[in-house]
Short mmCIF file of C-alpha atoms in Angstrom, two decimals:
data_model
loop_
_atom_site.label_atom_id
_atom_site.label_comp_id
_atom_site.label_asym_id
_atom_site.label_seq_id
_atom_site.Cartn_x
_atom_site.Cartn_y
_atom_site.Cartn_z
CA MET X 1 -53.07 76.31 -91.59
CA GLU X 2 -52.00 79.79 -92.60
CA HIS X 3 -49.38 79.52 -89.85
CA LEU X 4 -47.53 77.17 -92.16
CA TYR X 5 -47.26 79.83 -94.85
CA HIS X 6 -44.01 81.19 -93.44
CA LEU X 7 -42.52 77.65 -93.80
CA SER X 8 -43.30 77.57 -97.51
CA HIS X 9 -39.67 77.48 -98.58
CA PHE X 10 -39.02 74.50 -96.35
CA PHE X 11 -41.96 72.59 -97.83
CA GLU X 12 -40.98 73.61 -101.35
CA PHE X 13 -37.56 72.12 -100.67
CA LEU X 14 -39.19 68.90 -99.42
CA CYS X 15 -41.39 68.82 -102.54
CA GLY X 16 -38.25 68.93 -104.65
CA ALA X 17 -36.61 66.21 -102.56
CA TYR X 18 -39.62 63.87 -102.79
CA PHE X 19 -40.48 64.45 -106.44
CA GLY X 20 -36.78 64.21 -107.27
CA GLY X 21 -36.69 61.09 -105.10
CA GLY X 22 -35.51 58.95 -108.01
CA ALA X 23 -32.24 60.84 -108.15
CA LEU X 24 -31.90 60.85 -104.35
CA LEU X 25 -32.62 57.15 -103.93
CA GLY X 26 -30.50 56.32 -106.99
CA PHE X 27 -27.60 58.17 -105.40
CA ILE X 28 -28.06 56.27 -102.10
CA GLU X 29 -28.32 52.99 -103.96
CA SER X 30 -25.17 53.59 -106.01
CA ALA X 31 -23.30 54.46 -102.84
CA LEU X 32 -24.53 51.28 -101.14
CA VAL X 33 -23.68 49.07 -104.10
CA LEU X 34 -20.25 50.56 -104.73
CA LYS X 35 -19.06 51.32 -101.20
CA ILE X 36 -20.83 48.96 -98.81
CA ARG X 37 -21.30 45.72 -100.73
CA PRO X 38 -17.60 44.80 -101.26
CA PRO X 39 -16.51 45.46 -97.64
CA LEU X 40 -19.65 43.70 -96.42
CA THR X 41 -18.69 40.56 -98.31
CA THR X 42 -15.19 40.73 -96.81
CA LYS X 43 -16.61 41.30 -93.34
CA VAL X 44 -18.99 38.35 -93.66
CA GLU X 45 -16.03 36.13 -94.54
CA GLU X 46 -13.93 37.54 -91.68
CA ASN X 47 -16.73 36.81 -89.25
CA GLU X 48 -17.06 33.28 -90.60
CA LYS X 49 -13.36 32.73 -89.92
CA ILE X 50 -13.65 34.08 -86.38
CA ARG X 51 -16.68 31.87 -85.84
CA ALA X 52 -14.74 28.80 -86.99
CA ALA X 53 -11.85 29.71 -84.68
CA ALA X 54 -14.11 30.51 -81.72
CA TYR X 55 -15.66 27.07 -81.89
CA ASP X 56 -12.23 25.48 -81.57
CA TYR X 57 -11.14 27.82 -78.78
CA PHE X 58 -14.22 26.94 -76.78
CA GLU X 59 -13.75 23.20 -77.35
CA VAL X 60 -10.13 23.35 -76.21
CA PHE X 61 -10.87 25.57 -73.22
CA LYS X 62 -13.78 23.59 -71.87
CA ASN X 63 -11.79 20.36 -72.05
CA LYS X 64 -10.60 20.68 -68.47
CA LYS X 65 -11.21 18.91 -65.21
CA VAL X 66 -13.37 20.86 -62.77
CA ARG X 67 -10.63 20.93 -60.17
CA ASP X 68 -8.32 22.60 -62.70
CA PHE X 69 -10.64 25.49 -63.38
CA ARG X 70 -9.33 28.88 -62.29
CA LEU X 71 -11.17 32.14 -61.80
CA LEU X 72 -9.64 33.55 -64.98
CA ASP X 73 -11.17 30.73 -66.99
CA ILE X 74 -14.41 32.61 -66.62
CA PHE X 75 -13.17 34.97 -69.36
CA PRO X 76 -13.13 32.50 -72.23
CA LEU X 77 -16.47 31.14 -71.04
CA LEU X 78 -17.81 34.68 -70.92
CA ALA X 79 -16.30 35.31 -74.34
CA SER X 80 -18.02 32.20 -75.60
CA SER X 81 -21.39 33.36 -74.25
CA LEU X 82 -20.92 36.82 -75.74
CA PHE X 83 -19.82 35.31 -78.98
CA ASN X 84 -22.80 32.99 -79.19
CA LEU X 85 -25.14 35.87 -78.42
CA ALA X 86 -23.54 38.08 -81.06
CA ASP X 87 -23.51 35.19 -83.47
CA PHE X 88 -27.21 34.54 -82.93
CA ILE X 89 -28.08 38.19 -83.57
CA SER X 90 -25.64 38.63 -86.43
CA THR X 91 -26.72 35.58 -88.40
CA GLY X 92 -30.08 37.21 -89.10
CA SER X 93 -28.66 40.70 -89.38
CA LEU X 94 -25.86 39.87 -91.73
CA SER X 95 -27.95 37.75 -94.01
CA ALA X 96 -30.69 40.41 -94.08
CA VAL X 97 -28.28 43.24 -94.91
CA ASN X 98 -26.43 41.03 -97.36
CA SER X 99 -29.52 39.84 -99.20
CA PHE X 100 -30.87 43.42 -99.27
CA LEU X 101 -27.63 44.68 -100.82
CA GLN X 102 -27.60 41.83 -103.32
CA THR X 103 -30.99 42.97 -104.62
CA LEU X 104 -29.71 46.47 -105.38
CA GLY X 105 -28.23 47.70 -108.62
CA PRO X 106 -29.63 47.55 -112.16
CA LYS X 107 -31.15 44.25 -113.23
CA GLY X 108 -31.69 43.13 -116.84
CA ASP X 109 -33.78 45.60 -118.88
CA ASP X 110 -34.57 47.63 -115.83
CA LYS X 111 -31.37 49.64 -115.88
CA GLU X 112 -32.90 53.02 -115.18
CA ALA X 113 -35.13 52.23 -112.23
CA THR X 114 -33.47 51.44 -108.94
CA THR X 115 -34.76 49.00 -106.37
CA LEU X 116 -34.81 51.64 -103.66
CA LEU X 117 -36.92 53.89 -105.88
CA LYS X 118 -39.37 51.05 -106.45
CA ARG X 119 -39.62 50.37 -102.76
CA TYR X 120 -40.06 53.92 -101.56
CA PHE X 121 -41.75 55.51 -104.56
CA PRO X 122 -45.28 55.42 -103.07
CA THR X 123 -44.29 57.11 -99.84
CA PHE X 124 -42.15 59.69 -101.63
CA PHE X 125 -44.90 60.39 -104.13
CA PHE X 126 -47.58 60.74 -101.46
CA THR X 127 -45.47 62.89 -99.15
CA GLY X 128 -44.41 65.05 -102.08
CA PHE X 129 -48.09 65.85 -102.70
CA TYR X 130 -48.62 66.40 -99.00
CA CYS X 131 -45.90 69.07 -99.02
CA LEU X 132 -47.25 70.57 -102.25
CA PHE X 133 -50.74 70.85 -100.70
CA ILE X 134 -49.26 72.60 -97.67
CA VAL X 135 -47.61 75.18 -99.92
CA LEU X 136 -50.78 75.69 -102.02
CA PHE X 137 -53.39 75.74 -99.27
CA SER X 138 -51.39 77.84 -96.85
CA ALA X 139 -50.95 80.38 -99.68
CA ILE X 140 -54.70 80.30 -100.43
CA GLN X 141 -55.52 80.84 -96.77
CA GLU X 142 -53.01 83.63 -96.51
CA GLU X 143 -54.66 85.44 -99.43
CA ASN X 144 -58.32 84.49 -98.87
CA GLU X 145 -60.15 85.73 -95.76
CA ASN X 146 -63.37 83.79 -96.52
CA ALA X 147 -64.35 81.86 -93.35
CA SER X 148 -65.83 78.83 -95.14
CA TRP X 149 -62.72 78.38 -97.28
CA ARG X 150 -60.59 78.70 -94.20
CA ILE X 151 -62.54 76.10 -92.22
CA GLY X 152 -62.78 73.76 -95.21
CA ILE X 153 -59.06 73.87 -95.80
CA ASN X 154 -58.36 73.37 -92.09
CA TRP X 155 -60.65 70.37 -92.03
CA PHE X 156 -59.20 68.93 -95.16
CA PHE X 157 -55.74 69.40 -93.89
CA MET X 158 -56.30 67.86 -90.46
CA ASN X 159 -57.92 64.80 -92.03
CA PHE X 160 -55.22 64.63 -94.64
CA THR X 161 -52.51 64.76 -91.97
CA VAL X 162 -54.05 61.95 -89.93
CA GLY X 163 -54.48 59.90 -93.11
CA ALA X 164 -50.91 60.68 -94.14
CA ILE X 165 -49.58 59.23 -90.88
CA VAL X 166 -51.51 55.99 -91.48
CA PHE X 167 -50.44 55.84 -95.12
CA GLN X 168 -46.77 56.51 -94.33
CA VAL X 169 -46.54 53.78 -91.70
CA TRP X 170 -48.08 51.40 -94.24
CA SER X 171 -45.99 52.61 -97.17
CA LEU X 172 -42.70 52.50 -95.26
CA ILE X 173 -43.19 49.08 -93.68
CA VAL X 174 -45.56 47.05 -95.87
CA ILE X 175 -45.33 48.46 -99.40
CA PRO X 176 -41.55 47.88 -99.85
CA LYS X 177 -42.39 44.16 -99.76
CA TRP X 178 -44.97 44.47 -102.61
CA VAL X 179 -42.87 45.91 -105.35
CA ASN X 180 -44.74 45.60 -108.67
CA ARG X 181 -46.77 47.81 -110.99
CA ARG X 182 -50.18 46.29 -110.27
CA ASN X 183 -49.78 46.85 -106.56
CA TYR X 184 -48.62 50.41 -107.18
CA PHE X 185 -51.75 51.07 -109.22
CA ARG X 186 -53.91 49.78 -106.36
CA ILE X 187 -51.98 51.77 -103.79
CA LEU X 188 -52.20 55.00 -105.76
CA SER X 189 -55.91 54.42 -106.46
CA ILE X 190 -56.52 54.01 -102.75
CA GLY X 191 -54.45 57.16 -102.09
CA ILE X 192 -56.38 59.25 -104.65
CA LEU X 193 -59.70 57.89 -103.38
CA PHE X 194 -58.65 58.78 -99.86
CA VAL X 195 -57.84 62.38 -100.87
CA ILE X 196 -61.17 62.78 -102.71
CA VAL X 197 -63.23 61.37 -99.83
CA THR X 198 -61.32 63.55 -97.37
CA ALA X 199 -61.93 66.61 -99.53
CA ILE X 200 -65.68 65.89 -99.80
CA ILE X 201 -66.10 65.31 -96.06
CA SER X 202 -64.10 68.43 -95.30
CA ALA X 203 -66.13 70.51 -97.73
CA GLY X 204 -69.31 69.15 -96.14
CA PHE X 205 -68.17 70.19 -92.71
CA ALA X 206 -67.07 73.57 -93.96
CA PHE X 207 -69.97 74.60 -96.19
CA PHE X 208 -72.92 72.85 -94.59
CA ASN X 209 -71.91 73.81 -91.09
CA TYR X 210 -71.61 70.28 -89.77
CA ARG X 211 -68.93 71.51 -87.47
CA VAL X 212 -67.20 69.19 -85.16
CA TYR X 213 -64.87 71.39 -83.33
CA TYR X 214 -61.67 69.40 -83.24
CA SER X 215 -60.12 71.03 -86.27
CA GLU X 216 -60.87 74.49 -84.92
CA TYR X 217 -59.62 73.38 -81.55
CA LEU X 218 -56.38 71.88 -82.88
CA LEU X 219 -55.75 74.77 -85.21
CA SER X 220 -56.39 77.46 -82.60
CA GLU X 221 -53.65 79.91 -81.65
CA HIS X 222 -53.11 77.94 -78.46
CA HIS X 223 -52.09 74.78 -80.37
CA LYS X 224 -50.37 76.48 -83.25
CA SER X 225 -46.88 75.19 -82.37
CA LEU X 226 -48.08 71.63 -81.78
CA CYS X 227 -49.76 71.54 -85.17
CA GLN X 228 -46.74 72.94 -86.92
CA VAL X 229 -44.51 70.31 -85.31
CA LEU X 230 -46.97 67.57 -86.29
CA VAL X 231 -47.11 68.69 -89.91
CA VAL X 232 -43.33 69.07 -90.15
CA VAL X 233 -42.81 65.60 -88.65
CA VAL X 234 -45.26 64.02 -91.09
CA SER X 235 -43.63 65.79 -94.01
CA VAL X 236 -40.13 64.60 -93.15
CA LEU X 237 -41.12 61.14 -91.87
CA PRO X 238 -39.88 59.15 -94.93
CA LEU X 239 -36.51 60.90 -94.78
CA ILE X 240 -36.26 60.32 -91.01
CA TYR X 241 -37.24 56.69 -91.52
CA LEU X 242 -34.49 56.12 -94.09
CA LEU X 243 -31.99 57.92 -91.86
CA LEU X 244 -32.94 55.88 -88.77
CA LEU X 245 -32.89 52.67 -90.80
CA THR X 246 -29.34 53.42 -91.94
CA VAL X 247 -28.19 54.39 -88.43
CA TRP X 248 -29.86 51.29 -86.95
CA VAL X 249 -28.13 49.00 -89.44
CA LEU X 250 -24.76 50.69 -88.85
CA ILE X 251 -25.07 50.59 -85.04
CA ARG X 252 -26.10 46.95 -85.11
CA TRP X 253 -23.29 46.17 -87.50
CA GLU X 254 -20.69 47.92 -85.33
CA LEU X 255 -21.99 46.26 -82.17
CA ILE X 256 -21.72 42.85 -83.81
CA SER X 257 -18.17 43.54 -84.98
CA THR X 258 -17.25 44.75 -81.49
CA PHE X 259 -18.72 41.60 -79.97
CA TYR X 260 -16.79 39.43 -82.40
CA ASN X 261 -13.53 41.24 -81.84
CA ALA X 262 -13.90 41.38 -78.04
CA SER X 263 -14.69 37.65 -77.89
CA ALA X 264 -11.79 36.83 -80.22
CA TRP X 265 -9.43 38.97 -78.11
CA LEU X 266 -10.54 37.27 -74.88
CA PHE X 267 -10.07 33.84 -76.44
CA ILE X 268 -6.62 34.63 -77.83
CA HIS X 269 -5.42 36.36 -74.66
CA ARG X 270 -6.43 33.46 -72.42
CA ALA X 271 -5.30 30.86 -74.94
CA SER X 272 -1.72 32.08 -74.90
CA LEU X 273 -1.61 31.95 -71.07
CA ALA X 274 -3.27 28.52 -70.95
CA ALA X 275 -0.97 27.05 -73.60
CA ARG X 276 2.16 28.37 -71.86
CA LYS X 277 1.05 26.93 -68.52
CA GLN X 278 0.23 23.51 -69.96
CA ILE X 279 3.48 23.31 -71.94
CA ASN X 280 5.55 24.34 -68.92
CA GLU X 281 3.88 21.63 -66.85
CA ILE X 282 5.38 18.85 -68.98
CA ASN X 283 8.83 20.41 -68.71
CA ASN X 284 8.79 20.52 -64.88
CA MET Y 1 -16.27 10.49 -87.52
CA ASP Y 2 -17.53 12.13 -84.32
CA LYS Y 3 -20.40 14.54 -83.82
CA MET Y 4 -18.11 17.56 -83.74
CA ASP Y 5 -16.59 16.69 -87.11
CA LEU Y 6 -20.01 16.19 -88.65
CA ILE Y 7 -21.02 19.67 -87.51
CA LEU Y 8 -17.85 21.14 -88.95
CA ILE Y 9 -18.31 19.45 -92.31
CA ASN Y 10 -22.01 20.25 -92.57
CA HIS Y 11 -21.54 23.95 -91.93
CA ASP Y 12 -18.77 24.54 -94.39
CA GLU Y 13 -16.59 25.69 -91.55
CA LEU Y 14 -13.58 23.75 -92.80
CA LYS Y 15 -13.16 26.26 -95.60
CA TYR Y 16 -13.26 29.21 -93.23
CA TYR Y 17 -10.98 27.47 -90.74
CA GLN Y 18 -8.51 26.76 -93.55
CA GLU Y 19 -8.64 30.42 -94.62
CA LEU Y 20 -8.09 31.55 -91.04
CA VAL Y 21 -5.06 29.28 -90.61
CA ASP Y 22 -3.67 30.37 -93.99
CA SER Y 23 -4.05 34.04 -93.10
CA LYS Y 24 -2.26 33.56 -89.74
CA ALA Y 25 0.55 31.64 -91.41
CA LYS Y 26 0.92 34.28 -94.08
CA ILE Y 27 1.59 37.06 -91.55
CA ASN Y 28 3.72 34.79 -89.34
CA SER Y 29 1.27 35.44 -86.50
CA ASN Y 30 2.42 34.88 -82.92
CA GLU Y 31 -1.14 34.26 -81.74
CA THR Y 32 -1.98 31.02 -79.98
CA LEU Y 33 -4.59 29.31 -82.12
CA ALA Y 34 -6.92 26.52 -81.12
CA ASN Y 35 -7.56 23.30 -82.92
CA ALA Y 36 -10.46 20.87 -82.36
CA GLY Y 37 -11.35 17.69 -84.22
CA GLN Y 38 -9.43 15.54 -86.68
CA TYR Y 39 -10.17 17.64 -89.78
CA HIS Y 40 -9.04 20.88 -88.16
CA ALA Y 41 -6.01 18.98 -86.83
CA ALA Y 42 -5.07 17.94 -90.36
CA ILE Y 43 -5.47 21.53 -91.58
CA ALA Y 44 -3.21 22.87 -88.80
CA MET Y 45 -0.58 20.16 -89.20
CA SER Y 46 -0.43 20.47 -92.97
CA LYS Y 47 -0.01 24.26 -92.79
CA LEU Y 48 2.69 23.94 -90.14
CA LEU Y 49 4.49 21.42 -92.35
CA ASP Y 50 4.12 23.75 -95.34
CA GLU Y 51 5.82 26.52 -93.37
CA THR Y 52 8.67 24.32 -92.13
CA LYS Y 53 12.08 25.00 -93.64
CA THR Y 54 14.66 22.86 -91.81
CA ILE Y 55 13.47 20.47 -89.11
CA ALA Y 56 10.31 18.88 -87.73
CA ARG Y 57 10.36 17.26 -84.29
CA MET Y 58 7.27 15.19 -83.63
CA VAL Y 59 5.91 13.18 -80.72
CA VAL Y 60 3.06 11.09 -82.12
CA GLY Y 61 0.86 8.19 -81.08
CA SER Y 62 0.99 5.49 -83.74
CA PHE Y 63 -0.12 7.35 -86.90
CA ASP Y 64 -3.53 5.71 -86.57
CA GLY Y 65 -4.56 7.39 -89.82
CA ARG Y 66 -7.44 9.59 -88.70
CA VAL Y 67 -5.27 12.65 -89.25
CA SER Y 68 -2.20 11.23 -90.94
CA ASN Y 69 -4.16 9.60 -93.79
CA GLN Y 70 -5.90 12.79 -94.81
CA GLU Y 71 -4.96 14.11 -98.23
CA ASN Y 72 -3.92 17.59 -97.14
CA TYR Y 73 -1.71 16.17 -94.41
CA LEU Y 74 -0.08 13.68 -96.79
CA GLY Y 75 0.45 16.36 -99.44
CA SER Y 76 2.22 18.65 -97.02
CA LEU Y 77 4.29 15.80 -95.60
CA ARG Y 78 5.37 14.85 -99.13
CA SER Y 79 6.33 18.46 -99.91
CA ALA Y 80 8.32 18.76 -96.70
CA ILE Y 81 10.19 15.52 -97.44
CA GLU Y 82 10.93 16.75 -100.97
CA LYS Y 83 12.29 20.00 -99.50
CA ASP Y 84 14.73 17.86 -97.45
CA VAL Y 85 13.21 18.91 -94.15
CA LYS Y 86 14.78 16.80 -91.41
CA PHE Y 87 12.24 14.65 -89.54
CA GLN Y 88 12.82 13.38 -86.00
CA ILE Y 89 9.82 11.40 -84.79
CA LEU Y 90 9.14 9.76 -81.46
CA PHE Y 91 6.33 7.20 -81.37
CA LEU Y 92 4.49 6.67 -78.08
CA ASP Y 93 2.84 3.48 -79.42
CA LEU Y 94 3.97 0.98 -82.03
CA PRO Y 95 3.61 2.56 -85.46
CA ASN Y 96 0.60 1.61 -87.56
CA THR Y 97 2.18 -0.08 -90.57
CA ASN Y 98 -0.95 0.59 -92.66
CA SER Y 99 -0.61 4.32 -92.17
CA LYS Y 100 -0.01 6.11 -95.45
CA ALA Y 101 2.14 8.70 -93.69
CA PHE Y 102 4.29 6.05 -92.06
CA LYS Y 103 4.71 4.24 -95.39
CA MET Y 104 5.70 7.53 -97.01
CA LEU Y 105 8.31 8.14 -94.31
CA LEU Y 106 9.70 4.60 -94.71
CA THR Y 107 9.99 5.03 -98.48
CA ALA Y 108 11.64 8.43 -98.11
CA LYS Y 109 14.06 7.07 -95.51
CA LYS Y 110 15.09 4.31 -97.93
CA ALA Y 111 15.62 6.99 -100.58
CA GLY Y 112 18.12 8.67 -98.28
CA LYS Y 113 16.01 11.49 -96.87
CA PRO Y 114 16.96 12.75 -93.38
CA ILE Y 115 14.30 10.90 -91.37
CA GLU Y 116 14.66 9.26 -87.96
CA CYS Y 117 11.82 7.49 -86.15
CA LYS Y 118 12.19 6.00 -82.68
CA MET Y 119 10.04 4.62 -79.90
CA ALA Y 120 9.74 7.01 -76.95
CA ASN Y 121 11.22 6.05 -73.59
CA ASN Y 122 8.99 5.67 -70.56
CA SER Y 123 10.45 8.85 -69.09
CA LEU Y 124 8.90 10.88 -71.93
CA ILE Y 125 5.60 9.00 -71.68
CA ASP Y 126 5.53 9.81 -67.95
CA LYS Y 127 6.22 13.46 -68.62
CA LEU Y 128 3.43 13.60 -71.18
CA SER Y 129 0.93 11.73 -68.99
CA LYS Y 130 1.15 13.76 -65.79
CA GLU Y 131 -2.56 14.51 -65.70
CA GLY Y 132 -3.65 11.04 -66.78
CA LYS Y 133 -4.13 11.61 -70.50
CA VAL Y 134 -1.06 11.40 -72.71
CA LYS Y 135 -0.26 14.45 -74.83
CA HIS Y 136 1.37 14.79 -78.24
CA PHE Y 137 3.34 17.66 -79.66
CA SER Y 138 5.29 18.71 -82.72
CA VAL Y 139 7.79 21.53 -83.16
CA PHE Y 140 8.65 22.88 -86.57
CA ASP Y 141 11.93 24.79 -86.99
CA ASN Y 142 12.43 26.80 -83.80
CA ASN Y 143 9.27 28.86 -83.67
CA LYS Y 144 6.24 26.81 -84.72
CA TYR Y 145 4.52 24.20 -82.62
CA ARG Y 146 1.35 22.21 -82.07
CA PHE Y 147 0.59 20.92 -78.59
CA GLU Y 148 -2.23 18.38 -78.42
CA LYS Y 149 -3.66 18.31 -74.92
CA ASP Y 150 -6.44 15.81 -75.71
CA THR Y 151 -5.42 13.17 -78.25
CA GLU Y 152 -8.84 11.49 -78.40
CA ASN Y 153 -10.64 14.64 -79.53
CA TYR Y 154 -7.65 16.27 -81.21
CA LEU Y 155 -7.81 19.36 -79.01
CA ALA Y 156 -4.65 21.37 -79.38
CA TRP Y 157 -2.96 24.74 -79.19
CA PHE Y 158 -0.69 25.80 -82.01
CA SER Y 159 1.19 28.82 -83.24
CA PHE Y 160 3.23 29.83 -86.26
CA ASN Y 161 5.58 32.06 -84.32
CA ASP Y 162 6.02 31.44 -80.60
CA LEU Y 163 9.69 31.06 -79.72
CA THR Y 164 9.07 30.59 -76.00
CA ASN Y 165 6.68 27.66 -76.21
CA ALA Y 166 8.58 26.15 -79.14
CA SER Y 167 11.90 26.25 -77.25
CA THR Y 168 10.31 24.66 -74.16
CA LEU Y 169 9.03 21.79 -76.31
CA ILE Y 170 12.39 21.52 -78.13
CA ASN Y 171 14.11 21.14 -74.73
CA VAL Y 172 11.78 18.30 -73.81
CA PHE Y 173 12.24 16.64 -77.19
CA ASP Y 174 16.02 17.05 -77.43
CA THR Y 175 16.47 15.64 -73.94
CA GLU Y 176 14.57 12.49 -74.86
CA PHE Y 177 15.33 11.84 -78.52
CA PRO Y 178 19.06 10.91 -78.23
CA ASP Y 179 18.29 8.55 -75.31
CA SER Y 180 15.59 6.70 -77.22
CA LYS Y 181 17.29 3.62 -78.61
CA LYS Y 182 14.58 1.65 -80.39
CA VAL Y 183 14.63 2.75 -84.02
CA VAL Y 184 11.48 2.11 -86.05
CA CYS Y 185 12.44 3.78 -89.30
#
């Protein structure tokens, strides 16, 4: 645990980020509402238009006798398959992103609190304390050579880290769907209870010598780097989650647009050749 | 109303199709667009008529009313007539006298508007029926066209700015129209 002392500044920074999460999430939310929502609405309408056109292209293309099919006709059929695939994926994606964005922004009397803050407050709050405990306990260990204190803190911290992983997965995936004060009270009560129970168990192991050696084993010199990586990952998990969520939405969004545009291009390219050929046939 | 049209109406796609056609017309797009079903056909035809400045050459069936009785189509036809757009129309079948579009053309003709309607000769019908099914087409000015390859399902190609295809269709039309003798309006 004392190995983390030299990372104190990093964890102090994270503490600031998590406890100042309201400002951070408010900034993200404002950016989403102001910069993403209008173009999203336009893009949804553009895609609807392409969808309406694609349906007609496919109907006109497929209206052909089998003997008249040429190898190049595979392109509009391929475009149609790609389009339908993209359409299937995008219907859910677009409506999810759209309905998410529609929920953002101040509502009624609740002008100060943002929706993102409400959704991610528990995980930010919990992880902020996690980082604060790292700073405090690593400093205590650094200054205090007492073996029992050292073991107790190690125990507490290993249990706390394992619990933090469980809590974060829950708070990032499940809690955002339960946004209301009563649920927050329950969640925080469970969190505080968890910390107290962990502290008592850890103290028991440390002071009454009920040693199970995994904490000593994991916190040995040999596993120092592994533990540091684990703690750092847990401490930045909410930020990584939000980052990955954003990247995932953007990649999915771009892929869908590419699918739409590629299918539309294939349709239009083949349509102009097909129309020219059919019109020339009546003139010959 | 066929299954395809029901799907289109139920999914609010008419609105998006209309917006797509409007946006292509606005930029004078040279893309070849597709057109399926009677409601999309009426949208395409009415926009092409809206964009027409001098002349509309049309090879039609009988004006059975499934497209030509639709409000947007009639509105655009009325506007074009009021703008003194010249209409030259070849009918492949005897005109439907109950058709609102046909009645409008008759009234306009009596009012002195530049409208000519004739029955197509067999030579044109043969040209348009090479693959068994007869085709219809319309050319607007010298760059806009709609070519209906399947008249039962209203499956067509159209463009707001394709000089090559439009001139090919004008050649076909202008070869046949003067030789068609039977005047119907």
